mmCIF file of N, CA and C in Angstrom:
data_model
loop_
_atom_site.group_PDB
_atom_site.id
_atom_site.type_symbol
_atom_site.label_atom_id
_atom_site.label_comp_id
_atom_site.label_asym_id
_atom_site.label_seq_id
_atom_site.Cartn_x
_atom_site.Cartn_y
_atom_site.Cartn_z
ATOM 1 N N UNK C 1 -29.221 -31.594 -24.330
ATOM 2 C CA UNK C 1 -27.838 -31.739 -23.932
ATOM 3 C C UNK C 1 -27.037 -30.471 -24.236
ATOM 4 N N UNK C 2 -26.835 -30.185 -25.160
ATOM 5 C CA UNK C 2 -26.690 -28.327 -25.752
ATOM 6 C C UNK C 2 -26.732 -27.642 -24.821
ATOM 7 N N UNK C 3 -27.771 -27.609 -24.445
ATOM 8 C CA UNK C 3 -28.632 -26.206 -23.094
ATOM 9 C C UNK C 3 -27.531 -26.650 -22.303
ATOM 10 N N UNK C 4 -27.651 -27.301 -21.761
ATOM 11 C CA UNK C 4 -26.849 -28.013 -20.519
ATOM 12 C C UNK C 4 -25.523 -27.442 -20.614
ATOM 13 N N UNK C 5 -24.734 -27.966 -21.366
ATOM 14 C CA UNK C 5 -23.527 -27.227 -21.945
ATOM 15 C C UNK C 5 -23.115 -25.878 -21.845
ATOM 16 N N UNK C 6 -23.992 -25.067 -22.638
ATOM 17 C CA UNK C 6 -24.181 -23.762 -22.765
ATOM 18 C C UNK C 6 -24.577 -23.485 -21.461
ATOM 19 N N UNK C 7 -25.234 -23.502 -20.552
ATOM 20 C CA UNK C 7 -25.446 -23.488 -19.208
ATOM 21 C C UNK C 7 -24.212 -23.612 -18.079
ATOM 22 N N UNK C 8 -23.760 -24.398 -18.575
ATOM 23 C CA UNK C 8 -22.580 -24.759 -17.697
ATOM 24 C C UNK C 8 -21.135 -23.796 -18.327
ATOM 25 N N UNK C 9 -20.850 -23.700 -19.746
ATOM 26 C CA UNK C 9 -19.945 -23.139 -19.927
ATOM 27 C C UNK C 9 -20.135 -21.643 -19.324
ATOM 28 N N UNK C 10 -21.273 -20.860 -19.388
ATOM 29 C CA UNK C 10 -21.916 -19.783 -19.244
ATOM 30 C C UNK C 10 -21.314 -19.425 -17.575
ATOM 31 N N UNK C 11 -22.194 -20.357 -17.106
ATOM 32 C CA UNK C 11 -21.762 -20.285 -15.469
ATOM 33 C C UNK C 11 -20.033 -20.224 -15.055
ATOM 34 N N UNK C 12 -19.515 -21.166 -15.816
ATOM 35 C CA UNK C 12 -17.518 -21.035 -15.388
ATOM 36 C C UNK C 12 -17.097 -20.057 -15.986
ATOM 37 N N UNK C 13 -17.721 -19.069 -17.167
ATOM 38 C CA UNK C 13 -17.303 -17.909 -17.397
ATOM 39 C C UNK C 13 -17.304 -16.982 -16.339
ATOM 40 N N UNK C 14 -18.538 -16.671 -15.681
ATOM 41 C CA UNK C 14 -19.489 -15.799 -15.173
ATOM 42 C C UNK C 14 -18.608 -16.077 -13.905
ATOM 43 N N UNK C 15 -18.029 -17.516 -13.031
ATOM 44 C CA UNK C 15 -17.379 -17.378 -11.907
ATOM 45 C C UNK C 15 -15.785 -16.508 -12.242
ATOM 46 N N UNK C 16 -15.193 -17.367 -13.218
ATOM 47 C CA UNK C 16 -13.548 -17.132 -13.791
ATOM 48 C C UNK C 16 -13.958 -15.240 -13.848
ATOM 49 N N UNK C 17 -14.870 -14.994 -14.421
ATOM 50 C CA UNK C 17 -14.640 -13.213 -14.395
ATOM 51 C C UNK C 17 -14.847 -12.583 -13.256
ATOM 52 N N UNK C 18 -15.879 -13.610 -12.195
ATOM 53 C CA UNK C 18 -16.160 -12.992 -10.634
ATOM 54 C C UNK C 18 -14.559 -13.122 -10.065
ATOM 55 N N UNK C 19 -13.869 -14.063 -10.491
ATOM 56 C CA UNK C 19 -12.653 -14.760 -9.190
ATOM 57 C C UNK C 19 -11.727 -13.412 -10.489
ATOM 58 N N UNK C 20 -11.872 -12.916 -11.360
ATOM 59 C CA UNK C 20 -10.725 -11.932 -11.752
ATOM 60 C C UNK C 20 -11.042 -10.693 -11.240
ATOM 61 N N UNK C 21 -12.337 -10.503 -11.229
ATOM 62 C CA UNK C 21 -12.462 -8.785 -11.093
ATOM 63 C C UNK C 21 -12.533 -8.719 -9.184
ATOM 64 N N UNK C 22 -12.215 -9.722 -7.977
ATOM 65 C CA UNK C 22 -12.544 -10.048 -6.556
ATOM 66 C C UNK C 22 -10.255 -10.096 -6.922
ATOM 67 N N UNK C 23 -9.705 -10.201 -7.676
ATOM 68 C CA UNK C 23 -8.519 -10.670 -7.784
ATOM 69 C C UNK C 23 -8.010 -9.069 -7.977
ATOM 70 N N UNK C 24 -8.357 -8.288 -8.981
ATOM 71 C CA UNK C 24 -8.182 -6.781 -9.505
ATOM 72 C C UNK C 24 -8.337 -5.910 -8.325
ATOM 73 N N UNK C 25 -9.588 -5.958 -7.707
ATOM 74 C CA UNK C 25 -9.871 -5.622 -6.742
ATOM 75 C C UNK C 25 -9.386 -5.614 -5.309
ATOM 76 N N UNK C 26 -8.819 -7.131 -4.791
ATOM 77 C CA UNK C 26 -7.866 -7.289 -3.626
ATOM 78 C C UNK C 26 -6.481 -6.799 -3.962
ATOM 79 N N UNK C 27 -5.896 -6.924 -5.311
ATOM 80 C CA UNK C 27 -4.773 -6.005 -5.774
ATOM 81 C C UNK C 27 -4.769 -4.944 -5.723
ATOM 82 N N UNK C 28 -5.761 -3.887 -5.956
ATOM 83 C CA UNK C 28 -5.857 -2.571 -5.412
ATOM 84 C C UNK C 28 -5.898 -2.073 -4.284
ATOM 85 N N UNK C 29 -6.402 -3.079 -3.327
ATOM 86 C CA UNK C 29 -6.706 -2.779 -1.959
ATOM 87 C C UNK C 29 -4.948 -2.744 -0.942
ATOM 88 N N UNK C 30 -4.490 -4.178 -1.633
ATOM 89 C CA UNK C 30 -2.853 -4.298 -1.386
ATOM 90 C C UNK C 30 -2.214 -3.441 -1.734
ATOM 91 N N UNK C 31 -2.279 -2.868 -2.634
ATOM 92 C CA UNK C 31 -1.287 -1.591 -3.309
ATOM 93 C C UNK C 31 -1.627 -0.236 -2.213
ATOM 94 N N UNK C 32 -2.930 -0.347 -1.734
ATOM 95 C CA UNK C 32 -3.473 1.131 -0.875
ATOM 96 C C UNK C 32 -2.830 0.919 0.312
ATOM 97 N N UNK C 33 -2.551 -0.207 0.601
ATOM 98 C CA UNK C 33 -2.293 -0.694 2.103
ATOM 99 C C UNK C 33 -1.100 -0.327 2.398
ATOM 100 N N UNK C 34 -0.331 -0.675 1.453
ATOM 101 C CA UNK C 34 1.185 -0.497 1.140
ATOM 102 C C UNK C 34 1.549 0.996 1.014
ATOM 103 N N UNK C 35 0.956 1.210 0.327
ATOM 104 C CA UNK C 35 0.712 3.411 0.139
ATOM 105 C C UNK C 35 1.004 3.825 1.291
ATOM 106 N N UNK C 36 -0.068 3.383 2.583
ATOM 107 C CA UNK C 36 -0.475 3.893 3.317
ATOM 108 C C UNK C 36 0.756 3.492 4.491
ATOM 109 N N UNK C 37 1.116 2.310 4.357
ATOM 110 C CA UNK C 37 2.419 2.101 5.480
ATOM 111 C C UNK C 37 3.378 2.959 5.324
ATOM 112 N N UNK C 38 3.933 3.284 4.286
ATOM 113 C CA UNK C 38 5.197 3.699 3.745
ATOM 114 C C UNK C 38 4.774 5.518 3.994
ATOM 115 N N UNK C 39 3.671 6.214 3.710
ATOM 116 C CA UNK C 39 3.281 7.513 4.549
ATOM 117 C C UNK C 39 3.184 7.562 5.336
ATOM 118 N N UNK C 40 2.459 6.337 6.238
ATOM 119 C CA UNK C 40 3.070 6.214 7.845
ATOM 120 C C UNK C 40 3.968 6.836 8.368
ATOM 121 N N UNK C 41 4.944 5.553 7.677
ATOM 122 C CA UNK C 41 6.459 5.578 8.505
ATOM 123 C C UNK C 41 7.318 7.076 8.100
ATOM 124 N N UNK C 42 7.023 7.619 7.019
ATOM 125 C CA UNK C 42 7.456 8.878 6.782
ATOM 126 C C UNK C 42 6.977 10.023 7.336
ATOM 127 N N UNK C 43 6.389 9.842 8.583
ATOM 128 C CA UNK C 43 5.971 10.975 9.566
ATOM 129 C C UNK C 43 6.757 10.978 10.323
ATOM 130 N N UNK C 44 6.926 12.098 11.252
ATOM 131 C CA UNK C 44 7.749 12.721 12.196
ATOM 132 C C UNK C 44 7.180 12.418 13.474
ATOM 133 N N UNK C 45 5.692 12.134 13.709
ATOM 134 C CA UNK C 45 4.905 12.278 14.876
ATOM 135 C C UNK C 45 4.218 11.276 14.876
ATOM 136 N N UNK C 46 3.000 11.055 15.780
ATOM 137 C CA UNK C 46 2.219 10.465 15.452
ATOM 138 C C UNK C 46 0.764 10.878 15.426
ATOM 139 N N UNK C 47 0.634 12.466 15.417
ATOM 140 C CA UNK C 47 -0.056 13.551 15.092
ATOM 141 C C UNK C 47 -0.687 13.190 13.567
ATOM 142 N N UNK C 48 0.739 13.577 12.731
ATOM 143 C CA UNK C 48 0.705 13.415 11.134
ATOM 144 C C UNK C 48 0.499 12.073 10.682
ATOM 145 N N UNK C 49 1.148 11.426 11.700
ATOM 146 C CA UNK C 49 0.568 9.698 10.827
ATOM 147 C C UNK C 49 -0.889 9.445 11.111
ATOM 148 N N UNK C 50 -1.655 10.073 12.035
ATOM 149 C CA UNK C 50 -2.832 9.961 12.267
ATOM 150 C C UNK C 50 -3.617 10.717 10.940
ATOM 151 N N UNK C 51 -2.927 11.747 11.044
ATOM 152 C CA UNK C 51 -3.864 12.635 9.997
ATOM 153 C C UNK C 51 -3.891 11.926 8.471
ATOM 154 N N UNK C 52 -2.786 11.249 8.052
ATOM 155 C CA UNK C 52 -2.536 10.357 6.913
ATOM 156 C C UNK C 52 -3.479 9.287 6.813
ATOM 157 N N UNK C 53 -3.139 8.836 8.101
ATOM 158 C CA UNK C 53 -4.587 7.131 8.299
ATOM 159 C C UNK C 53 -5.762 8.124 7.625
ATOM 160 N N UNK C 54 -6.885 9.133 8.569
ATOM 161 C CA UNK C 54 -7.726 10.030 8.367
ATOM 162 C C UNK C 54 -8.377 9.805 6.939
ATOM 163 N N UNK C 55 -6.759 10.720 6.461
ATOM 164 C CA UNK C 55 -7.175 11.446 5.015
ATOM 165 C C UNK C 55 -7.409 10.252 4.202
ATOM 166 N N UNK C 56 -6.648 9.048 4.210
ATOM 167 C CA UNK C 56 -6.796 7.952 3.397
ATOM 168 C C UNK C 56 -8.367 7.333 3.868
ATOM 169 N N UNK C 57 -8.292 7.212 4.848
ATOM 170 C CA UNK C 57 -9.922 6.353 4.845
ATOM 171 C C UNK C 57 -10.607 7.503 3.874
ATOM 172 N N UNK C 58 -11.206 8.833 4.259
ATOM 173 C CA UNK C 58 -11.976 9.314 3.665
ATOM 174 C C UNK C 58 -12.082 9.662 2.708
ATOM 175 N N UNK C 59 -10.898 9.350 1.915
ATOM 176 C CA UNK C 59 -10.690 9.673 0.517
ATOM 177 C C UNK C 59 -11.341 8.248 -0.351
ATOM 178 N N UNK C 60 -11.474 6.968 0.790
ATOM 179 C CA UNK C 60 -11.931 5.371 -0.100
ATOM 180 C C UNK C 60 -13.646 5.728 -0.522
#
């Protein structure tokens, strides 16, 4: 019965730290997204907002 326990507590750790570090992770991705609108819209052309999209993908 123990094992079992320990088995199971083990496993809802192991998800709760998957669903935080998939949580850390989509928060970073939101914050880049947001970066990336706001350099957008601060172009003159759509030359330079291209080159911004560009530089950001290849910089991930």
């Amino acid at each position: 019965m123990n094992y079992i326990q320990a088995s199971v507590k083990i496993a809802t750790n192991f998800v709760y730290i998957s669903e935080t570090h998939a949580k850390r992770k989509l928060d970073g991705i939101e914050t880049e997204i947001k970066t990336l609108i706001v350099k957008i819209k601060e172009q003159s052309d759509l030359y330079e907002a291209y080159k911004v999209i560009v530089r950001s993908i290849l910089s991930m």
